[in-house]
PDB file of C-alpha atoms in Angstrom:
ATOM      1  CA  UNK J   1     122.030 184.634 113.152  1.00 92.00           C
ATOM      2  CA  UNK J   2     123.680 188.042 113.423  1.00 97.00           C
ATOM      3  CA  UNK J   3     121.830 191.183 112.402  1.00 97.00           C
ATOM      4  CA  UNK J   4     123.009 194.794 111.990  1.00 98.00           C
ATOM      5  CA  UNK J   5     120.065 197.145 112.357  1.00 97.00           C
ATOM      6  CA  UNK J   6     120.042 200.800 111.514  1.00 97.00           C
ATOM      7  CA  UNK J   7     117.036 202.576 112.975  1.00 95.00           C
ATOM      8  CA  UNK J   8     116.070 206.070 111.886  1.00 96.00           C
ATOM      9  CA  UNK J   9     113.278 208.330 113.047  1.00 95.00           C
ATOM     10  CA  UNK J  10     111.743 211.677 112.423  1.00 94.00           C
ATOM     11  CA  UNK J  11     113.077 214.323 114.792  1.00 92.00           C
ATOM     12  CA  UNK J  12     109.517 214.947 115.947  1.00 92.00           C
ATOM     13  CA  UNK J  13     109.472 211.387 117.393  1.00 91.00           C
ATOM     14  CA  UNK J  14     112.535 211.976 119.627  1.00 89.00           C
ATOM     15  CA  UNK J  15     110.593 211.953 122.872  1.00 91.00           C
ATOM     16  CA  UNK J  16     108.729 208.748 121.908  1.00 91.00           C
ATOM     17  CA  UNK J  17     112.019 207.104 121.027  1.00 90.00           C
ATOM     18  CA  UNK J  18     113.485 208.094 124.399  1.00 89.00           C
ATOM     19  CA  UNK J  19     110.459 206.602 126.210  1.00 91.00           C
ATOM     20  CA  UNK J  20     110.840 203.354 124.277  1.00 88.00           C
ATOM     21  CA  UNK J  21     114.489 203.158 125.305  1.00 86.00           C
ATOM     22  CA  UNK J  22     113.620 203.762 128.949  1.00 90.00           C
ATOM     23  CA  UNK J  23     111.199 200.815 128.835  1.00 88.00           C
ATOM     24  CA  UNK J  24     113.310 198.567 126.580  1.00 87.00           C
ATOM     25  CA  UNK J  25     113.441 194.924 127.654  1.00 89.00           C
ATOM     26  CA  UNK J  26     115.507 192.626 125.519  1.00 94.00           C
ATOM     27  CA  UNK J  27     113.355 189.599 124.661  1.00 95.00           C
ATOM     28  CA  UNK J  28     114.521 186.059 125.256  1.00 96.00           C
ATOM     29  CA  UNK J  29     116.455 184.797 122.240  1.00 97.00           C
ATOM     30  CA  UNK J  30     118.181 188.123 121.545  1.00 98.00           C
ATOM     31  CA  UNK J  31     121.835 188.682 122.502  1.00 98.00           C
ATOM     32  CA  UNK J  32     122.903 192.308 121.993  1.00 97.00           C
ATOM     33  CA  UNK J  33     126.606 192.510 121.044  1.00 97.00           C
ATOM     34  CA  UNK J  34     126.958 196.260 120.812  1.00 97.00           C
ATOM     35  CA  UNK J  35     124.994 199.381 119.990  1.00 95.00           C
ATOM     36  CA  UNK J  36     125.862 202.906 118.805  1.00 96.00           C
ATOM     37  CA  UNK J  37     124.104 206.260 118.616  1.00 92.00           C
ATOM     38  CA  UNK J  38     124.773 208.567 115.649  1.00 93.00           C
ATOM     39  CA  UNK J  39     125.939 211.766 117.294  1.00 93.00           C
ATOM     40  CA  UNK J  40     124.868 213.849 114.305  1.00 87.00           C
ATOM     41  CA  UNK J  41     121.208 212.836 114.752  1.00 85.00           C
ATOM     42  CA  UNK J  42     118.315 210.416 114.551  1.00 92.00           C
ATOM     43  CA  UNK J  43     120.095 207.104 113.932  1.00 95.00           C
ATOM     44  CA  UNK J  44     120.804 204.107 116.079  1.00 94.00           C
ATOM     45  CA  UNK J  45     122.934 201.098 115.146  1.00 96.00           C
ATOM     46  CA  UNK J  46     122.747 197.739 116.887  1.00 96.00           C
ATOM     47  CA  UNK J  47     124.546 194.435 116.343  1.00 98.00           C
ATOM     48  CA  UNK J  48     122.818 191.461 117.899  1.00 98.00           C
ATOM     49  CA  UNK J  49     122.194 187.743 117.517  1.00 97.00           C
ATOM     50  CA  UNK J  50     118.653 186.414 117.148  1.00 97.00           C
ATOM     51  CA  UNK J  51     117.953 182.757 117.951  1.00 97.00           C
ATOM     52  CA  UNK J  52     114.725 182.669 115.965  1.00 96.00           C
ATOM     53  CA  UNK J  53     112.262 184.591 113.795  1.00 96.00           C
ATOM     54  CA  UNK J  54     110.015 184.924 116.827  1.00 96.00           C
ATOM     55  CA  UNK J  55     112.779 186.591 118.871  1.00 97.00           C
ATOM     56  CA  UNK J  56     113.627 188.878 115.914  1.00 96.00           C
ATOM     57  CA  UNK J  57     109.990 189.962 115.634  1.00 95.00           C
ATOM     58  CA  UNK J  58     109.603 190.487 119.358  1.00 95.00           C
ATOM     59  CA  UNK J  59     112.615 192.716 119.269  1.00 95.00           C
ATOM     60  CA  UNK J  60     111.787 194.869 116.238  1.00 94.00           C
ATOM     61  CA  UNK J  61     108.030 195.033 115.961  1.00 93.00           C
ATOM     62  CA  UNK J  62     107.403 197.241 119.042  1.00 91.00           C
ATOM     63  CA  UNK J  63     109.437 199.965 117.347  1.00 90.00           C
ATOM     64  CA  UNK J  64     107.701 199.820 113.946  1.00 89.00           C
ATOM     65  CA  UNK J  65     105.222 202.617 114.817  1.00 90.00           C
ATOM     66  CA  UNK J  66     107.895 205.286 115.483  1.00 92.00           C
ATOM     67  CA  UNK J  67     110.958 204.441 113.372  1.00 94.00           C
ATOM     68  CA  UNK J  68     112.191 202.674 110.280  1.00 96.00           C
ATOM     69  CA  UNK J  69     114.515 199.727 110.836  1.00 96.00           C
ATOM     70  CA  UNK J  70     116.826 198.611 108.085  1.00 96.00           C
ATOM     71  CA  UNK J  71     117.869 195.121 109.193  1.00 96.00           C
ATOM     72  CA  UNK J  72     120.713 193.288 107.494  1.00 96.00           C
ATOM     73  CA  UNK J  73     121.895 189.711 108.261  1.00 96.00           C
ATOM     74  CA  UNK J  74     125.727 189.813 108.639  1.00 96.00           C
ATOM     75  CA  UNK J  75     128.681 187.604 109.482  1.00 93.00           C
ATOM     76  CA  UNK J  76     132.325 188.253 110.124  1.00 92.00           C
ATOM     77  CA  UNK J  77     134.392 188.559 106.931  1.00 91.00           C
ATOM     78  CA  UNK J  78     136.704 185.710 107.985  1.00 90.00           C
ATOM     79  CA  UNK J  79     133.696 183.392 108.415  1.00 90.00           C
ATOM     80  CA  UNK J  80     132.384 184.395 105.019  1.00 88.00           C
ATOM     81  CA  UNK J  81     135.725 183.746 103.361  1.00 89.00           C
ATOM     82  CA  UNK J  82     135.625 180.166 104.741  1.00 89.00           C
ATOM     83  CA  UNK J  83     132.194 179.662 103.119  1.00 85.00           C
ATOM     84  CA  UNK J  84     133.171 181.147  99.759  1.00 82.00           C
ATOM     85  CA  UNK J  85     134.868 178.056  98.251  1.00 83.00           C
ATOM     86  CA  UNK J  86     131.630 176.010  98.712  1.00 80.00           C
ATOM     87  CA  UNK J  87     129.745 178.429  96.495  1.00 78.00           C
ATOM     88  CA  UNK J  88     132.266 179.422  93.809  1.00 79.00           C
ATOM     89  CA  UNK J  89     131.481 178.169  90.316  1.00 76.00           C
ATOM     90  CA  UNK J  90     133.901 175.552  89.055  1.00 72.00           C
ATOM     91  CA  UNK J  91     135.151 176.050  85.513  1.00 65.00           C
TER      92      UNK J  91
END
């Protein structure tokens, strides 16, 4: 499943965040598609695929002490549009 995470942190945690990034190892079961840094400050965006809840937890939990992660399951719009007819109410 694809996830788009937005991580935010207090400016006072900047050095801790940088240390985490230097030591970052992507766990098995996570495929990072792309990532972006907010140039105006204290936000990080990442799009990745997680094979399981265990991989998802291994990827996000080590950061939970220094930042807030808003994680959203996503899919491409074209893929969603193909699913839509299955779930539309019939009148």
